[in-house]
Short mmCIF file of C-alpha atoms in Angstrom, two decimals:
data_model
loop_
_atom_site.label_atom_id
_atom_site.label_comp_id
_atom_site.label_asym_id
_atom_site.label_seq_id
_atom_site.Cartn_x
_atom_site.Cartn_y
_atom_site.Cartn_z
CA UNK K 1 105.97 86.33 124.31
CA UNK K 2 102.53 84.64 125.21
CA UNK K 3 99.58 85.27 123.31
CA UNK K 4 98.23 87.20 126.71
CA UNK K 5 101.26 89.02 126.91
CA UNK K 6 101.14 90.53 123.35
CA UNK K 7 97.64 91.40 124.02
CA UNK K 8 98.47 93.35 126.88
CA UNK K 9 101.13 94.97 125.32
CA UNK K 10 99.33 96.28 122.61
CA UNK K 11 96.21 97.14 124.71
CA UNK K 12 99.14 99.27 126.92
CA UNK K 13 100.62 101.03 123.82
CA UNK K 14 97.47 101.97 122.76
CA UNK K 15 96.05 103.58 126.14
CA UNK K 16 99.23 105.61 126.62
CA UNK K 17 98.43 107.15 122.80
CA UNK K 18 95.19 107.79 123.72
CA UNK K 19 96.16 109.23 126.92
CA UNK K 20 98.56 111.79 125.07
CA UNK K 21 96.00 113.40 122.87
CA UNK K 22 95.71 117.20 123.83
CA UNK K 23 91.88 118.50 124.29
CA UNK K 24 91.01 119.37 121.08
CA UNK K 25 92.77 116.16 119.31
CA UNK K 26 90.65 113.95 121.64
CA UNK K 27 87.26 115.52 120.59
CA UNK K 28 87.83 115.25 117.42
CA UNK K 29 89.11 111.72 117.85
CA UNK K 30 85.83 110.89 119.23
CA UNK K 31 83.69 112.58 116.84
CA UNK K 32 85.15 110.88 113.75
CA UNK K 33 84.21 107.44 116.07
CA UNK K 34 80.82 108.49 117.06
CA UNK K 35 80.65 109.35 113.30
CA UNK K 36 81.74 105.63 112.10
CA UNK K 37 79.55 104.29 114.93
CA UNK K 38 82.75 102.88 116.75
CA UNK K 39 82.87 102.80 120.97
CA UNK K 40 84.23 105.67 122.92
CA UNK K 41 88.19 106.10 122.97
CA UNK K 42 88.58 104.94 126.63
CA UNK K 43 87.14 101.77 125.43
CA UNK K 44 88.95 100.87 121.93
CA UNK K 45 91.85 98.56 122.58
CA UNK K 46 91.94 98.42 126.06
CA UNK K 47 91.73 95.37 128.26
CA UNK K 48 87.86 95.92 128.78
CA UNK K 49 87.21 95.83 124.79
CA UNK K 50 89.34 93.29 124.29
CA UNK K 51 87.91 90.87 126.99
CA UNK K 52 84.35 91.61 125.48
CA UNK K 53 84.93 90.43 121.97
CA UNK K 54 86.68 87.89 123.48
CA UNK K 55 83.45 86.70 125.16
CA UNK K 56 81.47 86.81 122.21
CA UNK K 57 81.60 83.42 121.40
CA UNK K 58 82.74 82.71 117.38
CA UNK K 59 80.63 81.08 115.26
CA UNK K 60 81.01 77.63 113.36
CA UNK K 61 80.54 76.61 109.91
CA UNK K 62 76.35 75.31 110.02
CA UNK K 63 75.92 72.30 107.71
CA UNK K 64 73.49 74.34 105.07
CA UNK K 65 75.79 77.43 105.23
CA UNK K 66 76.93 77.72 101.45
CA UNK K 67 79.15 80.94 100.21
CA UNK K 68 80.93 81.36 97.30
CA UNK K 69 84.76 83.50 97.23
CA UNK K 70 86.17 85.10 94.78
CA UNK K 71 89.62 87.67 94.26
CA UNK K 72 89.83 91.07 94.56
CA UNK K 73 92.30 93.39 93.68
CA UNK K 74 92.44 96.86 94.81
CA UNK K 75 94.94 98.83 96.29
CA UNK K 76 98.51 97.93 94.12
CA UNK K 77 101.09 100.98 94.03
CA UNK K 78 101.13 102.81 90.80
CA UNK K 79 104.16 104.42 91.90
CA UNK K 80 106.33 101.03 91.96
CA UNK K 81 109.47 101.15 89.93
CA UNK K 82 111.21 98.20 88.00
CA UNK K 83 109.43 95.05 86.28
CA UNK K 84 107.13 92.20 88.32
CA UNK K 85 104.62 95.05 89.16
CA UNK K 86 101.57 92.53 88.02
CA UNK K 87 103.25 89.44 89.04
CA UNK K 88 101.10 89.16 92.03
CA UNK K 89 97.96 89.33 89.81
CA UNK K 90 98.83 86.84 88.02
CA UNK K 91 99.97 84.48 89.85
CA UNK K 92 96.78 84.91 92.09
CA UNK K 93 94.88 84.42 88.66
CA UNK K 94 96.10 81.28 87.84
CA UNK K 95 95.98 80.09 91.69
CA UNK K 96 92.31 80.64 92.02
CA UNK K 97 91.55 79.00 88.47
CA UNK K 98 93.30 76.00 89.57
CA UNK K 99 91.10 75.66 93.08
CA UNK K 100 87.71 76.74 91.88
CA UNK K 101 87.30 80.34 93.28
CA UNK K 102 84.76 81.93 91.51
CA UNK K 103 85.90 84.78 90.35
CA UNK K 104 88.62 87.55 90.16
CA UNK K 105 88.16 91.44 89.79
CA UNK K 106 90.26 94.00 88.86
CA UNK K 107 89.30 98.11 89.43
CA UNK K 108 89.93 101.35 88.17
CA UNK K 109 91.66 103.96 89.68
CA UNK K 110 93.28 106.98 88.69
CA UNK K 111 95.47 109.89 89.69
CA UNK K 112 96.19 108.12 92.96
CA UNK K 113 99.47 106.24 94.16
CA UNK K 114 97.19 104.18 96.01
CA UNK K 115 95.71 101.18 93.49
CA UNK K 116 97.31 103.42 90.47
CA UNK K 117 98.14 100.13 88.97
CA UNK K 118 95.06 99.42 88.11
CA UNK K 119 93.67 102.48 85.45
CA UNK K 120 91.62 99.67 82.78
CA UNK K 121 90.12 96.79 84.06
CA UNK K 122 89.24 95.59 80.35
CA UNK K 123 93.19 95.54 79.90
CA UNK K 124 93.66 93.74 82.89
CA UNK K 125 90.69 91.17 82.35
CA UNK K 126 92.48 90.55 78.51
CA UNK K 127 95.56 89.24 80.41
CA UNK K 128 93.84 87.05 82.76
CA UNK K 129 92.12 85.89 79.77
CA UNK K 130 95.43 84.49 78.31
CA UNK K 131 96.14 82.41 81.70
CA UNK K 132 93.46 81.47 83.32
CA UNK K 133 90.79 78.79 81.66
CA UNK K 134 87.48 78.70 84.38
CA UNK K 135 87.69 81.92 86.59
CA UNK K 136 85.10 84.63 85.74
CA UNK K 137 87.24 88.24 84.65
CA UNK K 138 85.21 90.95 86.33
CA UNK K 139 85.46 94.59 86.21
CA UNK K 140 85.20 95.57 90.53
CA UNK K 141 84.48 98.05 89.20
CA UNK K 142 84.37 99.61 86.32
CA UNK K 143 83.30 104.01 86.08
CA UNK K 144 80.91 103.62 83.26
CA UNK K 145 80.38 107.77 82.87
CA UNK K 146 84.38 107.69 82.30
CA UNK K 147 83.51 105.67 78.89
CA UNK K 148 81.52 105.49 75.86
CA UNK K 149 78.88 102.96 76.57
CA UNK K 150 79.52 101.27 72.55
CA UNK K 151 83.20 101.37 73.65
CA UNK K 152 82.65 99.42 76.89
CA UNK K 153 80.57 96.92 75.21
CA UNK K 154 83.30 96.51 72.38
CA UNK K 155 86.38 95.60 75.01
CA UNK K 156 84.60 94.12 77.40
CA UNK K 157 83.28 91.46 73.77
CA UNK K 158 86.82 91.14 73.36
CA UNK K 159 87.54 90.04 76.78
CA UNK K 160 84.33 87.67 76.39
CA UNK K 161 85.92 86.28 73.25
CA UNK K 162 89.62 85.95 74.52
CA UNK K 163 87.96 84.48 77.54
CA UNK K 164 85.54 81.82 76.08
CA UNK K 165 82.95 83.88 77.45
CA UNK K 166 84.20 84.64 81.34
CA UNK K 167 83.91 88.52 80.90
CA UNK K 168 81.46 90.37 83.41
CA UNK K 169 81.35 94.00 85.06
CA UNK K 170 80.61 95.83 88.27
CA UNK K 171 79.48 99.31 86.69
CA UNK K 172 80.09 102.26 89.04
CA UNK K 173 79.06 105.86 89.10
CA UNK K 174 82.58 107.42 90.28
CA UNK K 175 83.42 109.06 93.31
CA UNK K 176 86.28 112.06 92.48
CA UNK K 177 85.52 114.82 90.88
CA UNK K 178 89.17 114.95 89.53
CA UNK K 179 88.40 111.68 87.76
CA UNK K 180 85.98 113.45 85.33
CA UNK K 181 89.12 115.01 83.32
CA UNK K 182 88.43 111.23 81.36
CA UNK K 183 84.79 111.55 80.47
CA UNK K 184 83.94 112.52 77.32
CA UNK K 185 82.56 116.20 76.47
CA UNK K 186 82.22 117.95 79.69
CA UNK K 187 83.07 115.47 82.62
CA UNK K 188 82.87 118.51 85.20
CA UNK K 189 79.67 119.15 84.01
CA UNK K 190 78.22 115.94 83.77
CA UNK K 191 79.80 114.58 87.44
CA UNK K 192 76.48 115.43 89.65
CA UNK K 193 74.77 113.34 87.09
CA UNK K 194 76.85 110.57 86.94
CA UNK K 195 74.82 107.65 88.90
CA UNK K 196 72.12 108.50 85.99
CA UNK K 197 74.49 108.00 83.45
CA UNK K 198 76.06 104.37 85.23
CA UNK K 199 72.54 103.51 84.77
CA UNK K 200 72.21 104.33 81.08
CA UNK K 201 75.08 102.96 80.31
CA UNK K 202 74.16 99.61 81.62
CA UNK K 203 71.02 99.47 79.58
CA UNK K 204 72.87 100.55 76.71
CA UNK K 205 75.70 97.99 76.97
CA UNK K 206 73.03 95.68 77.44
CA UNK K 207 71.26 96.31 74.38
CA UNK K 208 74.52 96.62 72.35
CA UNK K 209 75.62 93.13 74.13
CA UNK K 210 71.88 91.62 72.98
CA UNK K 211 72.89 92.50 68.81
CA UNK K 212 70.78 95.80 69.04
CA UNK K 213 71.79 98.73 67.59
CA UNK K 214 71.63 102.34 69.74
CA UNK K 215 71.58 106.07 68.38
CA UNK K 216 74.08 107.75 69.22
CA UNK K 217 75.63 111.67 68.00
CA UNK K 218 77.45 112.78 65.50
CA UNK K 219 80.39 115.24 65.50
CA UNK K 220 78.08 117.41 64.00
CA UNK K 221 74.84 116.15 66.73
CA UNK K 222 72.53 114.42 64.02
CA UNK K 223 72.08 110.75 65.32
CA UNK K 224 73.93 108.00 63.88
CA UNK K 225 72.82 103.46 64.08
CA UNK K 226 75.87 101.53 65.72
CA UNK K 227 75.99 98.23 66.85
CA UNK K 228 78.69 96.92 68.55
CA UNK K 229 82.05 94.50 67.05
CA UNK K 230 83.20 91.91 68.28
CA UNK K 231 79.80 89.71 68.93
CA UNK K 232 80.28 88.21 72.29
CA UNK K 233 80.43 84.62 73.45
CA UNK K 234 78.03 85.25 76.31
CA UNK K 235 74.72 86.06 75.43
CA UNK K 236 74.00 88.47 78.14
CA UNK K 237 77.11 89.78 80.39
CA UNK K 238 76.79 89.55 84.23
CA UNK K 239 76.35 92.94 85.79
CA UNK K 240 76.56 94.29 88.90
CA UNK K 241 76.46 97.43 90.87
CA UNK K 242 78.93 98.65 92.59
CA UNK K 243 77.21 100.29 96.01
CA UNK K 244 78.13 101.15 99.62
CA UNK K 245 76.48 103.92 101.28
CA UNK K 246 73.04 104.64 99.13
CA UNK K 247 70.39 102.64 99.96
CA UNK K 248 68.80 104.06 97.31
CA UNK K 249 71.75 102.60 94.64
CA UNK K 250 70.90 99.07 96.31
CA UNK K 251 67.18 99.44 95.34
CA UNK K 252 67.93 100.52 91.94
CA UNK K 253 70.49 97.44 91.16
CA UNK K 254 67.00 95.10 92.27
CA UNK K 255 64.95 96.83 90.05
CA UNK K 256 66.98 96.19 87.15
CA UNK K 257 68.16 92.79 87.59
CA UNK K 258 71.66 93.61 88.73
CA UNK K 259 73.45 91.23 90.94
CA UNK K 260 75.38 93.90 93.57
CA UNK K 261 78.92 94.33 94.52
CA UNK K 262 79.86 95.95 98.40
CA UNK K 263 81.46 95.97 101.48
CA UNK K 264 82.13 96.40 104.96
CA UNK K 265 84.28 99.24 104.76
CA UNK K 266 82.44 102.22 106.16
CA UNK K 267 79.23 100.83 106.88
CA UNK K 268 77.76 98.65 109.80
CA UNK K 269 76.71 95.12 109.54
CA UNK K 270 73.38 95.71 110.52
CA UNK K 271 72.71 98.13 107.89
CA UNK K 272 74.15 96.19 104.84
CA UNK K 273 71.82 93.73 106.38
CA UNK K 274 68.92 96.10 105.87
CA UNK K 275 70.03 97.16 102.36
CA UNK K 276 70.29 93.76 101.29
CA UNK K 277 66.71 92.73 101.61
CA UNK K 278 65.43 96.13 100.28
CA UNK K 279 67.93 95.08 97.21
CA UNK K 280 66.01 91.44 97.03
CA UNK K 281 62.21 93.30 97.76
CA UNK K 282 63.19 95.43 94.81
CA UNK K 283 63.89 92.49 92.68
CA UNK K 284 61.07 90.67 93.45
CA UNK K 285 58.94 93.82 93.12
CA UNK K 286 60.83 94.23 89.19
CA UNK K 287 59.92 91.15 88.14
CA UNK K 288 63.19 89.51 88.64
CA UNK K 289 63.86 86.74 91.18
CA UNK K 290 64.81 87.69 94.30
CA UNK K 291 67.05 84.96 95.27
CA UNK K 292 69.26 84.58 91.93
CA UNK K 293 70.51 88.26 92.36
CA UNK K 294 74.48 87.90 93.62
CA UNK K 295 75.53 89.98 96.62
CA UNK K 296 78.77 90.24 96.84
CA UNK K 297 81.12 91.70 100.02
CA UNK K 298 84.40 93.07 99.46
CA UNK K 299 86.27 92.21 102.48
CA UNK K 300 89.74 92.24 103.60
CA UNK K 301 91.55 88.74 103.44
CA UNK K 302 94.13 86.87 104.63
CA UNK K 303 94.31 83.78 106.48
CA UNK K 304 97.17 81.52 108.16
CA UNK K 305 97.67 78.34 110.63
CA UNK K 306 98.17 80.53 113.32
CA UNK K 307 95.88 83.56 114.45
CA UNK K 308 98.34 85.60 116.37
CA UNK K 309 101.21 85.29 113.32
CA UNK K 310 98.11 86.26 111.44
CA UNK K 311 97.06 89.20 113.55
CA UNK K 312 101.08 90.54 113.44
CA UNK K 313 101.68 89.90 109.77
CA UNK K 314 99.12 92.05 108.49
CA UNK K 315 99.19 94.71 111.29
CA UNK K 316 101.16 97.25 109.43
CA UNK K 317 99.79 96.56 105.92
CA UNK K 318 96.28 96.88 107.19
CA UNK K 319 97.30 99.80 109.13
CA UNK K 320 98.74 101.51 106.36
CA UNK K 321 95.75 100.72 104.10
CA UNK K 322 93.45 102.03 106.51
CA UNK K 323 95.67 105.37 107.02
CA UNK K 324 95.07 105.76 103.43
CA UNK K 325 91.86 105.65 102.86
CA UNK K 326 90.88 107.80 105.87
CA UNK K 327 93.41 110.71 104.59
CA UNK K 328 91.59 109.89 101.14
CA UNK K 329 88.43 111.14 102.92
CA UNK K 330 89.92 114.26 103.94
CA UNK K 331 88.56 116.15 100.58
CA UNK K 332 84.70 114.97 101.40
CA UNK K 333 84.84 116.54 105.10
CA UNK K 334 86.68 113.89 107.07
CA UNK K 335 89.11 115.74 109.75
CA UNK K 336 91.08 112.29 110.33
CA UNK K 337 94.32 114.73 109.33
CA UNK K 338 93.41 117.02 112.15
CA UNK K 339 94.32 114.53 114.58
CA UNK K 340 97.79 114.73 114.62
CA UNK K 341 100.36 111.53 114.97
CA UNK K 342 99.20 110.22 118.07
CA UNK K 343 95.79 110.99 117.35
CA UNK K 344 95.91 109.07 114.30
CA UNK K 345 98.02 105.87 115.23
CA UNK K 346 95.45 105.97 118.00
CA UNK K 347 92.65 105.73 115.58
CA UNK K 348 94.35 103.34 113.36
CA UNK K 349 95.31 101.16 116.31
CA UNK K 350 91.72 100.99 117.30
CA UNK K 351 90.44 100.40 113.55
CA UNK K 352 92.74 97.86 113.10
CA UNK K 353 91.88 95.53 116.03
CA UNK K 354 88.30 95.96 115.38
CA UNK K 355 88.51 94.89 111.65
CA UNK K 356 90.63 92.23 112.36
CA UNK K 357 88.47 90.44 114.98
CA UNK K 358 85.22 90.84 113.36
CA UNK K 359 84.96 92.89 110.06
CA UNK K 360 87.74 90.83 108.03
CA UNK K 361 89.07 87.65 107.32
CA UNK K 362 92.08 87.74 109.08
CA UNK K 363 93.46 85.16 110.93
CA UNK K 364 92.69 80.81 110.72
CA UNK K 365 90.12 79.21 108.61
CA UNK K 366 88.35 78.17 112.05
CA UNK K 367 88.11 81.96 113.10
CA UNK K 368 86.79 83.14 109.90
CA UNK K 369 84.04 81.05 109.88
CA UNK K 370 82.37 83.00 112.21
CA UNK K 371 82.37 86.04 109.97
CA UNK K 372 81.02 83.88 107.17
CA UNK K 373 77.86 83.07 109.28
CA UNK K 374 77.57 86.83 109.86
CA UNK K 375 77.67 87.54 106.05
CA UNK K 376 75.10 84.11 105.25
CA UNK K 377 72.95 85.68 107.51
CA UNK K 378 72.94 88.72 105.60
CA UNK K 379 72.21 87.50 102.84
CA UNK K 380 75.24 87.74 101.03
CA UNK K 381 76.33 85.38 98.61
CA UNK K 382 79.72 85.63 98.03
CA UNK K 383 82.86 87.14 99.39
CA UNK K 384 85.18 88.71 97.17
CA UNK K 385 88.41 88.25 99.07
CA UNK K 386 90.98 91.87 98.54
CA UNK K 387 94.35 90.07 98.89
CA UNK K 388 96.68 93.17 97.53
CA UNK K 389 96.88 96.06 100.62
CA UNK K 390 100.78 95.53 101.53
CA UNK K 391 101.99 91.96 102.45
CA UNK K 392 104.69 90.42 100.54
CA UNK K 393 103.70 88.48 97.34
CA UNK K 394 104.98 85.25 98.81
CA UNK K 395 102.97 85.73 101.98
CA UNK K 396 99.66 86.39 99.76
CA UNK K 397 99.97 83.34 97.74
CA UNK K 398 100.93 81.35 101.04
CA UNK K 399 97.89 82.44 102.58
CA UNK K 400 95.84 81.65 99.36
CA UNK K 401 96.54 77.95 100.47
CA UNK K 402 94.46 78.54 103.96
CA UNK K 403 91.72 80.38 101.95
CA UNK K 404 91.55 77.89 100.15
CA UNK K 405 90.51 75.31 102.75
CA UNK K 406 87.40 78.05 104.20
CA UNK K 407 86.15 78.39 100.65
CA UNK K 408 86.16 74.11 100.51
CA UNK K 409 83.88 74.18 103.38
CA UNK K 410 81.59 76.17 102.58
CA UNK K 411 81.55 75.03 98.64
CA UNK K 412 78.45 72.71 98.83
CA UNK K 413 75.09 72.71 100.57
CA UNK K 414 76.43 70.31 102.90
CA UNK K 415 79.20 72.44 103.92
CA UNK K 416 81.60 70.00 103.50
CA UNK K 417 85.03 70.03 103.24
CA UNK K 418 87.11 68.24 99.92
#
C-alpha cells in the first residue's frame, strides 16, 4: 500500500470512530482536548489535519545547533514473568557507553504494573556501574521524601564509587498518595508537604556529599551528628529536578543551582519554552550561571531508515503507553475512562499521530531534526531519549543504531556528523 494510501486509511478509520461517539461521549471527548490544548475532534486525524502538518515545512539540522542525548528508561512491566526482564537495560547500557551518549536514567515506580520494574534506581545505577565505563548513572528520578536523606547520600556514594564517580540524581517530590506507605514516620501525613521536603533533602544530601555532618533524631527525638560512609569519588553530585507542570518547581531548581529534568508529555511547547527561561532568570538571579544549568526533555524515541515502517512499528506500543497513562490520570480528575471504547481509541488515535509528527522522535534521523531545532530553540540542552514503552528488545537496540547517527550530528558546535 502507498504511503498516501495508508494515510488515508487511517485518516478514514479514525473519522468513522469519531463519527460513532454518542452525545455525551463526544463532549466529553472534546473537553479532555480543549483541556490538553489539542484541535477539535472533526479536525484530529482527518485529511484536513493531516495535510496541514504536512505543510509545515520540517526543519534541518543549523550548523551551530549542538544537543546532547542521553537514555531513559521508564515504563518496563513489573508484572513480566521468567528471566531476561533487565536484559534490555543492559544491553542499552553498554550500547550507549560504547557511542558516547551522555547519559542513562533509571526511575522509581511503585505499586504499578506499568514501569514496576523499576522500584530503586540506586540498585539499578550499581548494575550499570559494573558494565558500563563512561556513561553518567542517573536517578530520572528519584522520590527523595520516600528516603532518608543520609541514606540517599550513602547508596547513591556507593554508586559514585562502583562507578568511578558517574553517579548523579533527578530528585522528585512524588506524585501518588499511595506511594507514601514507603516514607518514613507518617508518609500520609507528610505527602502535602512533600515538594518542601525534595528540597531539604537535596541540601542535605548535598552537605552530607560535601564531608559535613547533619543533625538528625533519635528514636527517642534528642538530635544525633552523622556524616555519611562511603566518601564519594565526585566531589559534588549532579542534581536535577524533576518538573513538568509547576512553573513555580522550575524557578526553584534555578535558584538553587539545579540543572532540570522534563518533558513534553502534558504540556505545550510554548510553555516549556516560557518555563525554561524563568528557570535560567532564576539562576542568574541566585547567583549561579544561567547558561551551565542542564535542561533536559524526556521525549519519546525511536528512529529507523524508513518513516512510514517507523510510524507502524511503534503505533501500538505508543498507543498502549499513552492509554496508560491517561487511565493513570483517572484518580486526579481525568474522565478519559468515561469515554467508552470508541471514544478512547478515538482519542488515542488522535494522540498518537500528533506525538508522532511533532512531539517525539519517531521516525528517520532527517525528520527528527526538526524537533531538535524546536527543543534548541527552547533552550533545552539535552534530550533524554525513553526507549522502553513496548517494542521488541531487538527493534530498540536496532533503532539505537539510527539514534545514533542524529546524536553524531548534533555532537559538536559545528553540527557535524562522525
Amino acid at each position: 500500500m502507498s504511503e498516501q494510501n495508508t494515510e488515508s486509511e487511517t485518516a478514514r478509520r479514525l473519522q468513522e470512530r469519531l463519527a460513532s461517539l454518542s452525545p455525551s461521549q463526544r463532549a466529553v471527548l472534546e473537553k479532555q482536548l480543549r483541556e490538553r490544548k489539542q484541535k477539535a475532534p472533526e479536525e484530529l486525524g482527518g485529511e484536513k489535519e493531516r495535510a496541514a502538518r504536512a505543510a509545515v515545512p520540517r526543519r534541518a539540522r543549523r550548523a551551530d545547533s549542538r544537543m546532547d542525548f542521553s537514555l531513559f528508561f521508564f515504563s518496563g512491566d513489573g508484572t513480566a514473568a521468567g528471566p531476561g526482564k533487565y536484559q534490555l537495560l543492559l544491553d542499552s547500557a553498554r550500547f550507549a557507553d560504547r557511542n558516547g551518549f551522555s547519559g542513562i536514567s533509571v526511575p522509581e515506580r511503585h505499586f504499578v504494573d506499568f514501569g514496576g520494574l523499576y522500584p530503586n534506581p540506586s540498585v539499578l545505577a550499581a548494575a550499570l556501574a559494573m558494565v558500563t565505563e563512561r556513561i553518567q548513572l542517573r536517578a530520572g528520578s528519584t522520590v527523595l521524601p520516600l528516603h532518608h536523606p543520609v541514606r540517599s547520600a550513602e547508596e547513591w556514594a556507593v554508586v559514585d564509587n562502583l562507578s568511578g564517580g558517574r553517579a548523579a540524581i533527578s530528585a522528585a517530590s512524588g506524585w501518588h498518595p499511595d506511594d507514601f506507605v514507603l516514607a518514613p514516620g507518617d508518609g500520609q501525613a507528610r505527602y502535602p508537604h512533600r515538594k518542601e521536603e525534595m528540597f531539604d533533602a537535596i541540601a542535605t544530601i548535598r552537605r552530607l556529599w560535601a564531608g559535613e555532618s547533619v543533625e538528625v533524631p533519635r528514636a527517642d527525638g534528642t538530635p544525633q551528628s552523622v556524616r555519611s560512609l562511603p566518601r564519594p569519588i565526585q566531589k559534588e553530585l549532579p542534581v536535577w529536578v524533576s518538573a513538568q507542570g509547576s512553573p513555580e518547581t522550575f524557578v526553584r531548581a534555578g535558584e538553587i543551582g539545579a540543572n532540570l529534568l522534563t518533558g513534553l508529555v502534558a504540556q505545550r511547547p510554548a510553555d516549556l519554552k516560557e518555563k525554561t527561561a524563568a528557570y535560567r532568570e532564576a539562576r542568574a538571579k541566585a547567583g549561579h550561571d544561567p547558561d551551565t544549568g542542564i535542561v533536559t526533555a524526556m521525549v519519546h524515541t525511536f528512529l529507523w531508515q524508513d518513516e512510514e515502517e517507523a510510524r507502524e512499528l511503534v503505533r501500538g506500543s505508543l498507543t498502549g503507553y499513552l492509554k496508560t497513562f491517561l487511565a493513570q490520570q483517572d484518580s486526579f480528575g481525568s474522565e478519559f475512562s468515561k469515554l467508552g471504547e470508541e471514544g478512547q481509541e478515538a482519542m488515542l488515535n488522535a494522540t498518537f499521530e500528533r506525538y508522532f509528527d511533532s512531539l517525539a522522535l519517531l521516525g528517520t534521523p532527517d525528520k527528527c531534526e526538526s524537533l531538535i531545532e524546536d527543543l534548541v530553540d527552547i533552550g533545552v540542552n539535552e534530550v533524554a531519549c525513553l526507549v522502553d514503552f513496548g517494542l521488541e528488545p531487538d527493534v530498540v537496540l536496532k533503532g539505537l543504531e539510527h539514534l545514533t547517527e542524529l546524536k553524531d550530528r548534533y555532537r559538536s558546535a559545528e553540527g557535524q556528523q562522525s
